[in-house]
Amino acid sequence: MPKYLLTDSASYLGKVLHTYLTRPDSENELVEVANWDDEEEVQSKILQAEVVVLDLVRSPIESQTVLANIMPEKLEEEQTLKIIGISSVMTWNKTNTKANAKPVKEADFKGRKTSTKYKGLKMLETSVLNAGKDAVKTFVLAPGILYGNGEEEFANLFKDGWLCENPAGLPVLGEGSNIIPTMHVNDVAVALDALVAKPPEENQYVVVSDNTNSTQRQIVETISKGIGLGLTTQMDPADDKVLLGNNNSEVVLLNLSFDPEGSWQAGAGLELTCAGGLAAEFQRVRSEFVTNRGLKPVRALVLGGPGAGKTMFAKKLADKFYLPYVSVGDVIEETCQQEGEFAESVKAAVAEMNAAKAKAKKPAAKPKKGAKGSYKPDDRPRLPTEMVAKMMKNKLLSAACSNKGFILDGFPRSLEEAQKLFKAEGEAGEEEAPEEADEEVPEGEEAPPKAIKVDESVFPSFVVSLDCTEDCARQRFKDLPEDQIVADHNDEDGFDRRWARFEWLMDPQAEVVQNPLDFFKQLEVLEVPQENTENVGGAFSIMENYMSKGGKPFNFHPTDEEKEAKRVLEETESKERAETEKVEAEIREKEEREQRDLKQKADVARKEQVLSDDQHLVDACALPLRKYLMQNVIPPLVEGLLEVCKSKPDDPIDYLSEYLFKVSLGVPDQNDSDTEAS
């Protein structure tokens, strides 16, 4: 019952080793270090363990701590300690790199050469190999480039393939003929187990891989065909940073093959879980990637009558959740640009339909409700339902839609279209009574319908149904900008035709059910009433919450680049808003200042006018009084003042008053009398 000490149980490799060593059928024990900075604890745990596994790639500091605290002298008698450092074949990446070079041998590990990036890892390998002493046995286990369980070195290739956002496909650097040794990460645990049980007698250095000797091009093509568009594009290795994102170009450009003859793996009898390599086990590896990354396709339909807002909400949902937006018109156009027998039949059908439309002289009459059988609501030329359903299914089965899901706009429009699109292969289109009915159906009653098996690869998880009255929908069509009006589609005649067909399909009293929502009874359909659809923000929030049921879906978005772009956009918009608000504030301030100036000038002018009017009024009122004063008061007053000046009395005021009093009584002035007497 070996006791293991792992330097890391949470990393990409560490989780695999921990799971493998603690599997139910194992008798292994794990010794764990709580604080790697505590040397006494580290030394104690090392002495308790029988096997110490160092992840030299992902936990180099902890590995160095272990190597610095190995104390062979403290081991008990007959106690042995195995130190196994798990490294990578990348420490060989500059060994024998010439074209058509012969495979290297495991035993030649002392001559391995590496690039600058991996010199630190090679130094750790050397430290492990030199740490063996007495009862301490040390080994280095160098696996090929690891894949599986969500990916590590190939993560961006898987991610880019899954996103299907590069129409050119996944990049192959250079010719792509370089050989990359690979190994499933789970098989490292298998090799570790075997190495502990049966260590090599001579070499301390062990190289393990799946021995497939796959080239870079084969690996990239496998990923692209298995999870992406199936396309690859050859690129100059100098462009690797742009094309591969965070991928390590040195890994992709590794050119190395090992001669299995005489290797430890050749005689170890390893039972690898992925002995056939990445290509042979890709579906399993793909499933591991999707599961470990939490990827899940989100499939949703947005249904409703013409004018209900299907396209607007569908596009907003597609943008919000980073999903492909799918509409019938786009799919028909896309199919017509393809090649092949089916594409040619679609092109011919579209040409025939357009020619028939061109000959039509009048719009179709409004259909009758409750139509039965194959009755068509109007005689408008249409593509065959099966052809449209096949086109749509091909689109929904495309790599992008299969991986991420989709937002389907306004389709299916009828129960028949829903059945042809979503039913499983081999299922009848009509619902039938079950064959294994135990009881006879009472006379006068209908047999219970047989549930149709759906195609889970395209069947939606969410269905949004938008409600809208005819008047509201008609008004929305009238409010469309003139440049968005399409004849016989969203003009008045087009609306009448489409609304009439919609009513016919949705008629609950019809003898033949045509409502597509009847196909989705097993789902919780989100029905959004008109009063909500008129509030776009509120309605969209309801739809977003509905589709986030069970947690917001993850599909690698938003990426760091998208987050940065959003941040820059928000900053730009914020600056623009601030600038706009500043300009508007300045304009408002200028207008207010001008208004204040105008008001002030008006107030001044008004005051001046009031003063002028008052002055005129005063002048007008003062004219008779002035005349009176000039005739009766001013002359004697002036004469009195002159007399004061001549006489210069001691009390001029009294003198003047007495003078004026005499004048008022008609008494002549004494001076005047004296003058006359003389």
XYZ file of C-alpha atoms in Angstrom, residues 1-592:
592
model
C 0.000 0.000 0.000
C 2.329 2.802 -1.280
C 2.116 6.263 0.190
C 2.347 9.071 -2.370
C 3.228 12.724 -1.942
C 2.184 15.011 -4.846
C 3.572 18.493 -5.248
C 0.298 19.563 -6.851
C -3.171 18.013 -6.901
C -5.026 20.874 -8.572
C -3.186 21.457 -11.851
C -3.977 19.959 -15.257
C -1.803 16.909 -14.544
C -2.158 17.002 -10.753
C -5.928 16.434 -10.855
C -5.426 13.391 -13.080
C -2.779 11.891 -10.811
C -4.858 12.532 -7.697
C -7.952 10.928 -9.259
C -5.991 7.914 -10.504
C -4.121 7.277 -7.269
C -7.287 7.533 -5.149
C -9.521 5.426 -7.403
C -11.789 2.983 -5.509
C -9.845 -0.135 -6.506
C -6.544 1.363 -5.364
C -4.891 0.824 -1.985
C -2.690 3.893 -2.299
C -2.498 6.557 0.378
C -1.814 10.237 -0.195
C 0.390 12.344 2.033
C -0.430 16.038 1.749
C 1.589 19.131 2.635
C -0.504 21.973 4.041
C 2.207 24.631 4.002
C 5.046 24.323 1.516
C 6.879 27.182 3.212
C 7.202 25.148 6.395
C 10.426 23.132 5.946
C 9.813 20.972 9.005
C 6.411 19.913 7.697
C 7.838 19.238 4.227
C 10.641 17.100 5.678
C 8.173 15.205 7.850
C 5.836 14.458 4.942
C 8.719 13.323 2.718
C 9.788 10.825 5.382
C 6.204 9.516 5.615
C 5.946 8.941 1.870
C 7.290 6.092 -0.212
C 6.882 7.837 -3.555
C 7.215 11.603 -4.090
C 5.876 12.824 -7.443
C 7.230 16.165 -8.619
C 5.374 18.045 -11.347
C 8.423 19.810 -12.717
C 6.399 21.699 -15.352
C 3.512 23.050 -13.260
C 4.921 23.207 -9.728
C 8.660 23.922 -10.064
C 8.927 25.796 -6.733
C 7.407 22.947 -4.711
C 9.634 20.518 -6.616
C 12.730 22.508 -5.652
C 11.501 22.565 -2.048
C 11.295 18.778 -2.001
C 14.733 18.364 -3.556
C 16.205 20.714 -0.963
C 14.669 18.786 1.925
C 15.506 15.168 1.066
C 17.381 13.617 4.003
C 18.438 10.025 3.245
C 20.109 9.728 6.635
C 16.759 10.054 8.408
C 15.131 7.189 6.512
C 14.410 4.156 8.622
C 16.332 0.936 8.050
C 15.182 -0.836 4.894
C 13.009 2.165 4.016
C 13.312 3.344 0.407
C 12.110 6.527 -1.185
C 11.355 7.023 -4.883
C 11.481 10.565 -6.263
C 9.837 10.798 -9.696
C 9.955 14.086 -11.555
C 7.372 14.358 -14.343
C 8.760 16.587 -17.065
C 8.168 16.910 -20.822
C 9.790 15.904 -24.085
C 10.186 19.638 -24.726
C 13.571 19.405 -22.992
C 14.604 17.499 -26.156
C 13.209 20.048 -28.630
C 16.597 21.063 -30.050
C 17.937 17.523 -30.275
C 18.615 16.192 -33.769
C 16.365 18.748 -35.492
C 17.640 18.160 -39.016
C 15.166 17.072 -41.675
C 14.790 13.299 -42.042
C 16.844 12.830 -38.890
C 16.869 9.411 -37.303
C 14.774 8.800 -34.192
C 16.581 9.456 -30.934
C 16.945 6.885 -28.190
C 15.779 7.234 -24.624
C 19.191 6.116 -23.400
C 20.772 9.178 -25.044
C 19.083 11.535 -22.556
C 22.409 12.983 -21.422
C 22.878 14.463 -24.892
C 19.445 16.084 -25.093
C 19.362 19.749 -26.107
C 16.670 22.281 -25.441
C 15.694 25.840 -26.269
C 16.120 28.785 -23.908
C 12.529 28.571 -22.737
C 12.964 25.046 -21.370
C 16.455 25.315 -19.885
C 14.985 25.812 -16.421
C 12.961 22.608 -16.820
C 16.048 20.717 -17.995
C 17.935 22.002 -14.954
C 15.202 20.609 -12.678
C 15.482 17.254 -14.471
C 19.215 17.225 -13.767
C 18.561 18.082 -10.118
C 16.192 15.125 -9.808
C 18.607 12.725 -11.462
C 21.432 13.842 -9.156
C 19.338 13.677 -5.976
C 19.499 9.892 -5.790
C 21.602 8.620 -2.912
C 21.611 5.424 -0.865
C 17.970 4.477 -0.311
C 16.669 7.417 -2.364
C 16.001 6.410 -5.955
C 15.232 9.161 -8.471
C 13.705 9.058 -11.947
C 12.512 11.479 -14.602
C 9.357 10.627 -16.544
C 9.127 12.686 -19.757
C 5.763 12.212 -21.506
C 4.915 13.414 -24.993
C 2.849 16.584 -25.505
C -0.242 16.029 -23.387
C -3.805 16.155 -24.652
C -7.247 15.292 -23.260
C -9.219 16.317 -20.159
C -9.905 19.837 -21.391
C -6.512 20.345 -23.051
C -3.415 22.278 -22.140
C -0.884 22.759 -24.947
C -3.510 22.216 -27.661
C -6.170 24.250 -25.835
C -6.269 27.159 -28.284
C -6.444 24.875 -31.306
C -9.443 23.156 -29.736
C -10.952 26.490 -28.737
C -10.487 28.082 -32.171
C -11.843 24.961 -33.820
C -14.873 24.890 -31.526
C -15.657 28.572 -32.140
C -15.569 28.161 -35.960
C -14.881 31.881 -36.309
C -11.964 31.708 -38.754
C -13.348 30.805 -42.203
C -9.848 29.832 -43.350
C -9.677 27.105 -40.714
C -7.009 26.216 -38.172
C -3.408 27.261 -38.881
C -0.621 24.855 -39.778
C 2.772 26.437 -39.247
C 5.102 25.782 -42.123
C 4.816 22.497 -43.999
C 3.400 20.773 -40.937
C 5.459 17.628 -41.528
C 7.220 17.827 -38.163
C 6.542 14.896 -35.817
C 5.075 15.713 -32.403
C 5.188 12.949 -29.755
C 1.864 12.988 -27.890
C 0.194 11.268 -24.965
C -3.187 11.428 -23.281
C -2.806 13.010 -19.861
C -4.596 10.068 -18.218
C -1.920 7.729 -19.548
C 0.758 9.619 -17.621
C -0.851 8.233 -14.475
C -0.753 4.745 -16.008
C 2.934 5.172 -16.791
C 3.656 6.525 -13.318
C 1.969 3.526 -11.707
C 4.025 1.163 -13.848
C 7.246 3.065 -13.166
C 6.713 2.765 -9.416
C 5.972 -0.952 -9.719
C 8.712 -1.764 -12.200
C 11.433 0.916 -12.400
C 14.175 0.620 -15.044
C 17.291 -1.195 -13.956
C 19.784 1.065 -15.696
C 18.453 4.415 -16.907
C 16.922 6.928 -14.603
C 15.325 8.770 -17.533
C 12.094 7.426 -19.095
C 10.280 8.756 -22.175
C 6.651 7.724 -22.783
C 4.195 8.532 -25.575
C 1.370 6.946 -27.551
C 3.937 6.079 -30.286
C 1.692 7.379 -33.082
C 4.332 9.745 -34.473
C 1.656 12.125 -35.747
C 2.734 15.178 -37.687
C 1.655 18.696 -36.855
C -0.606 18.755 -39.929
C -2.263 15.456 -38.953
C -2.947 16.761 -35.442
C -4.372 20.087 -36.658
C -6.495 18.378 -39.331
C -7.828 15.934 -36.748
C -8.872 18.787 -34.463
C -10.361 20.818 -37.300
C -12.371 17.932 -38.733
C -13.456 16.657 -35.338
C -14.571 19.900 -33.730
C -14.293 22.701 -36.301
C -14.902 23.606 -39.911
C -12.666 20.821 -41.214
C -10.332 23.344 -42.841
C -6.668 24.158 -42.313
C -4.522 26.933 -43.690
C -0.746 26.902 -44.006
C 0.891 29.904 -42.384
C 4.371 31.259 -41.954
C 5.756 30.279 -38.525
C 6.709 33.922 -38.052
C 2.958 34.681 -37.735
C 2.398 32.149 -34.955
C 1.699 34.682 -32.199
C -1.052 36.271 -34.232
C -2.566 32.990 -35.369
C -2.209 30.783 -32.314
C -2.964 33.277 -29.592
C -1.629 31.790 -26.359
C -0.501 28.554 -27.960
C 3.167 27.716 -27.559
C 4.612 27.770 -31.059
C 7.628 25.751 -29.916
C 5.271 22.885 -29.067
C 3.532 23.064 -32.445
C 6.851 23.215 -34.270
C 8.459 20.393 -32.236
C 10.040 17.811 -34.519
C 11.044 14.750 -32.523
C 10.631 11.013 -32.715
C 11.930 8.317 -30.384
C 13.160 4.865 -31.224
C 11.070 2.514 -29.046
C 13.651 -0.243 -29.268
C 15.320 -0.748 -25.920
C 13.120 1.847 -24.188
C 11.546 1.269 -20.792
C 8.058 1.664 -22.271
C 8.665 -1.129 -24.796
C 9.132 -3.648 -22.013
C 6.721 -2.190 -19.455
C 3.574 -3.519 -21.094
C 1.644 -0.308 -20.524
C -2.108 -0.553 -21.106
C -2.689 2.951 -22.371
C -6.248 4.274 -22.488
C -5.476 6.138 -25.731
C -2.938 3.844 -27.372
C -4.260 4.823 -30.814
C -3.438 8.475 -30.315
C -5.454 11.639 -30.754
C -6.975 10.736 -34.121
C -8.253 7.312 -33.039
C -9.730 8.601 -29.785
C -10.837 12.044 -30.888
C -14.519 11.733 -30.041
C -13.583 10.846 -26.486
C -11.076 13.700 -26.336
C -13.664 16.101 -27.796
C -16.172 15.045 -25.144
C -13.560 15.613 -22.426
C -12.834 19.062 -23.796
C -16.507 20.069 -23.873
C -17.185 18.635 -20.408
C -14.113 20.041 -18.675
C -14.593 23.475 -20.228
C -18.284 23.562 -19.333
C -19.327 24.041 -22.950
C -22.944 23.437 -23.836
C -24.842 24.422 -26.976
C -27.703 26.861 -26.412
C -30.484 26.308 -28.932
C -33.389 28.740 -28.988
C -36.308 29.671 -31.252
C -38.008 33.055 -31.454
C -41.516 32.687 -32.901
C -44.402 35.079 -33.473
C -46.506 36.787 -36.084
C -45.303 39.364 -38.603
C -44.409 42.586 -36.852
C -44.010 40.947 -33.444
C -40.289 41.776 -33.278
C -38.861 38.302 -33.945
C -35.817 39.450 -35.913
C -34.959 42.282 -33.546
C -35.105 40.110 -30.435
C -33.420 37.145 -32.153
C -30.456 39.282 -33.192
C -30.200 40.863 -29.738
C -30.177 37.414 -28.115
C -27.577 36.153 -30.603
C -25.338 39.129 -29.802
C -25.854 38.763 -26.047
C -25.019 35.053 -25.903
C -22.503 35.076 -28.816
C -24.543 32.540 -30.790
C -25.053 32.078 -34.532
C -28.140 33.910 -35.798
C -30.102 31.722 -38.222
C -32.932 32.852 -40.505
C -34.610 31.164 -43.456
C -33.585 33.888 -45.906
C -29.923 33.741 -44.901
C -29.868 29.943 -45.083
C -31.426 29.882 -48.558
C -28.883 32.437 -49.771
C -26.030 30.499 -48.168
C -27.205 27.224 -49.718
C -27.417 28.807 -53.174
C -23.738 29.743 -52.891
C -22.724 26.145 -52.221
C -21.993 23.334 -54.640
C -23.451 19.877 -54.878
C -26.604 18.130 -55.982
C -28.821 19.470 -53.206
C -27.552 23.026 -53.651
C -28.278 22.831 -57.368
C -31.831 21.624 -56.700
C -32.344 24.552 -54.315
C -31.062 27.025 -56.907
C -33.455 25.623 -59.473
C -36.384 25.750 -57.057
C -35.585 29.344 -56.074
C -35.355 30.393 -59.737
C -38.687 28.715 -60.477
C -40.314 30.362 -57.447
C -39.030 33.818 -58.396
C -40.263 33.386 -61.962
C -43.708 32.391 -60.684
C -43.795 35.420 -58.396
C -42.893 37.707 -61.267
C -45.930 36.445 -63.223
C -48.333 37.008 -60.338
C -50.663 39.931 -61.116
C -52.493 40.369 -57.819
C -51.948 39.536 -54.188
C -53.431 36.342 -52.829
C -56.872 36.496 -51.288
C -57.199 36.281 -47.528
C -57.552 32.591 -46.612
C -60.417 30.995 -44.803
C -59.967 29.805 -41.248
C -60.333 26.199 -40.333
C -59.003 24.943 -43.628
C -58.608 21.197 -43.802
C -56.135 18.787 -45.328
C -53.563 20.184 -47.739
C -55.413 23.420 -48.347
C -53.028 26.306 -48.792
C -53.893 29.689 -47.335
C -52.797 31.473 -50.494
C -51.458 30.603 -53.905
C -48.127 32.350 -53.398
C -45.229 30.308 -54.833
C -43.159 28.703 -52.084
C -40.218 26.367 -51.766
C -41.209 22.813 -50.804
C -41.460 22.364 -47.037
C -39.140 19.356 -47.057
C -36.494 21.282 -48.998
C -36.600 24.217 -46.587
C -36.505 21.890 -43.582
C -33.504 20.051 -45.017
C -31.653 23.312 -45.624
C -32.372 24.479 -42.090
C -31.321 21.151 -40.585
C -28.069 21.186 -42.521
C -27.392 24.634 -41.096
C -28.250 23.615 -37.537
C -25.967 20.596 -37.863
C -23.044 22.735 -39.041
C -20.009 22.825 -36.778
C -20.703 26.313 -35.403
C -24.338 25.562 -34.537
C -23.556 22.077 -33.211
C -20.844 23.464 -30.943
C -22.352 26.720 -29.719
C -26.046 26.419 -30.515
C -28.131 28.983 -32.359
C -30.923 31.558 -32.263
C -33.463 30.567 -34.911
C -35.553 33.473 -36.188
C -39.195 32.768 -37.058
C -38.869 29.133 -38.088
C -40.636 26.730 -38.013
C -43.767 28.616 -39.016
C -46.089 25.611 -38.907
C -46.454 22.295 -37.142
C -45.523 20.496 -40.356
C -42.248 22.424 -40.620
C -41.500 21.722 -36.941
C -42.014 17.994 -37.468
C -39.835 17.848 -40.558
C -37.062 19.858 -38.929
C -36.911 18.438 -35.409
C -38.262 14.893 -35.549
C -35.752 12.057 -35.265
C -34.864 10.121 -38.391
C -37.394 7.359 -39.088
C -40.193 8.991 -37.066
C -43.563 9.528 -38.703
C -44.655 13.092 -39.223
C -48.109 12.530 -37.787
C -48.755 11.499 -34.212
C -50.001 7.942 -34.040
C -51.653 5.776 -31.404
C -49.187 3.527 -29.584
C -49.020 -0.037 -30.869
C -48.622 -1.539 -27.399
C -51.885 -0.191 -25.963
C -53.009 -2.476 -23.139
C -56.556 -1.275 -23.068
C -58.989 -0.733 -25.850
C -59.971 2.833 -26.521
C -63.624 3.427 -25.547
C -65.919 4.128 -28.426
C -66.203 7.819 -29.141
C -62.807 8.655 -27.624
C -59.523 9.259 -29.401
C -56.430 7.198 -28.743
C -53.676 9.030 -26.828
C -51.099 10.515 -29.193
C -47.743 8.877 -29.581
C -44.946 11.230 -28.582
C -42.645 11.928 -31.513
C -38.976 11.305 -30.843
C -37.033 14.454 -31.519
C -33.548 14.873 -32.939
C -31.633 15.930 -29.838
C -28.782 17.297 -31.940
C -30.962 20.187 -33.191
C -33.984 20.265 -30.872
C -34.165 23.592 -29.001
C -33.835 24.054 -25.274
C -35.711 27.352 -25.292
C -38.687 28.663 -27.256
C -39.798 32.292 -27.099
C -43.265 33.135 -28.428
C -44.003 36.833 -29.047
C -47.611 37.977 -28.894
C -48.819 40.947 -30.938
C -52.202 42.225 -32.122
C -52.872 42.893 -35.787
C -53.256 46.638 -35.215
C -49.966 46.858 -33.333
C -48.121 44.780 -35.943
C -49.582 46.826 -38.799
C -48.513 50.060 -37.134
C -44.976 48.720 -36.700
C -44.822 47.976 -40.421
C -46.048 51.499 -41.211
C -43.362 52.960 -38.957
C -40.557 51.231 -40.863
C -38.121 53.556 -42.683
C -38.794 53.736 -46.394
C -35.437 52.167 -47.269
C -36.435 49.021 -45.315
C -39.684 48.426 -47.182
C -39.607 45.277 -49.336
C -42.398 44.859 -51.859
C -44.870 42.084 -51.035
C -43.075 41.372 -47.775
C -43.357 44.226 -45.325
C -45.410 46.661 -47.383
C -49.184 46.825 -46.893
C -49.990 43.977 -49.301
C -47.204 41.859 -47.860
C -48.438 42.420 -44.330
C -52.023 41.477 -45.259
C -50.841 38.278 -46.892
C -48.496 37.267 -44.086
C -50.908 38.135 -41.295
C -53.686 36.166 -42.986
C -51.431 33.119 -43.217
C -50.344 33.558 -39.595
C -53.976 33.665 -38.424
C -54.742 30.533 -40.408
C -51.807 28.678 -38.880
C -52.586 29.790 -35.329
C -56.373 29.247 -35.501
C -57.262 27.101 -32.449
C -60.587 26.127 -34.064
C -58.994 24.699 -37.191
C -59.773 21.067 -37.939
C -56.098 20.420 -38.686
C -53.611 21.716 -36.105
C -50.943 23.938 -37.690
C -49.649 25.877 -34.690
C -45.893 25.131 -34.414
C -46.003 25.655 -30.642
C -47.931 22.379 -30.343
C -44.696 20.575 -31.208
C -42.896 21.999 -28.161
C -45.291 20.914 -25.424
C -42.454 19.177 -23.606
C -40.709 22.538 -23.172
C -41.554 25.488 -20.958
C -42.283 28.003 -23.710
C -41.754 31.659 -22.762
C -44.839 33.512 -23.979
C -44.207 37.261 -24.037
C -47.406 39.348 -24.205
C -47.670 42.481 -26.344
C -47.446 44.929 -23.457
C -44.003 43.442 -22.723
C -42.781 43.402 -26.324
C -43.479 47.119 -26.566
C -40.975 47.600 -23.730
C -37.951 46.293 -25.609
C -35.523 46.532 -22.700
C -37.851 44.832 -20.242
C -38.842 42.086 -22.669
C -35.225 41.381 -23.560
C -34.300 41.145 -19.887
C -37.050 38.537 -19.396
C -35.763 36.519 -22.372
C -32.165 36.754 -21.132
C -33.142 35.445 -17.701
C -35.190 32.654 -19.307
C -32.224 31.497 -21.401
C -29.852 31.769 -18.433
C -31.857 29.194 -16.511
C -29.402 26.918 -14.742
C -26.582 29.435 -15.150
C -25.374 31.667 -17.922
C -24.015 29.543 -20.777
C -20.274 29.647 -21.439
C -18.733 29.540 -24.904
C -15.380 31.311 -24.405
C -17.070 34.686 -24.839
C -16.388 37.374 -24.127
C -12.725 36.822 -24.961
C -9.975 39.019 -23.546
C -9.899 40.847 -26.867
C -13.681 41.372 -26.767
C -13.497 42.560 -23.158
C -10.764 44.999 -24.106
C -12.711 46.138 -27.169
C -15.804 46.610 -25.007
C -13.790 48.547 -22.443
C -12.302 50.785 -25.145
C -15.748 51.253 -26.691
C -17.283 52.150 -23.335
C -14.434 54.579 -22.623
C -14.822 56.114 -26.074
C -18.587 56.388 -25.675
C -18.106 57.824 -22.189
C -15.666 60.420 -23.522
C -17.988 61.214 -26.410
C -20.912 61.565 -24.009
C -18.822 63.781 -21.741
C -17.703 65.865 -24.712
C -21.260 66.087 -26.001
C -22.543 67.038 -22.567
C -19.759 69.631 -22.276
C -20.616 71.132 -25.668
C -24.317 71.062 -24.855
C -23.615 72.687 -21.461
C -21.532 75.377 -23.153
C -24.279 75.973 -25.685
C -26.883 76.136 -22.923
C -24.668 78.475 -20.901
C -24.116 80.701 -23.934
C -27.831 80.774 -24.707
C -28.641 81.490 -21.065
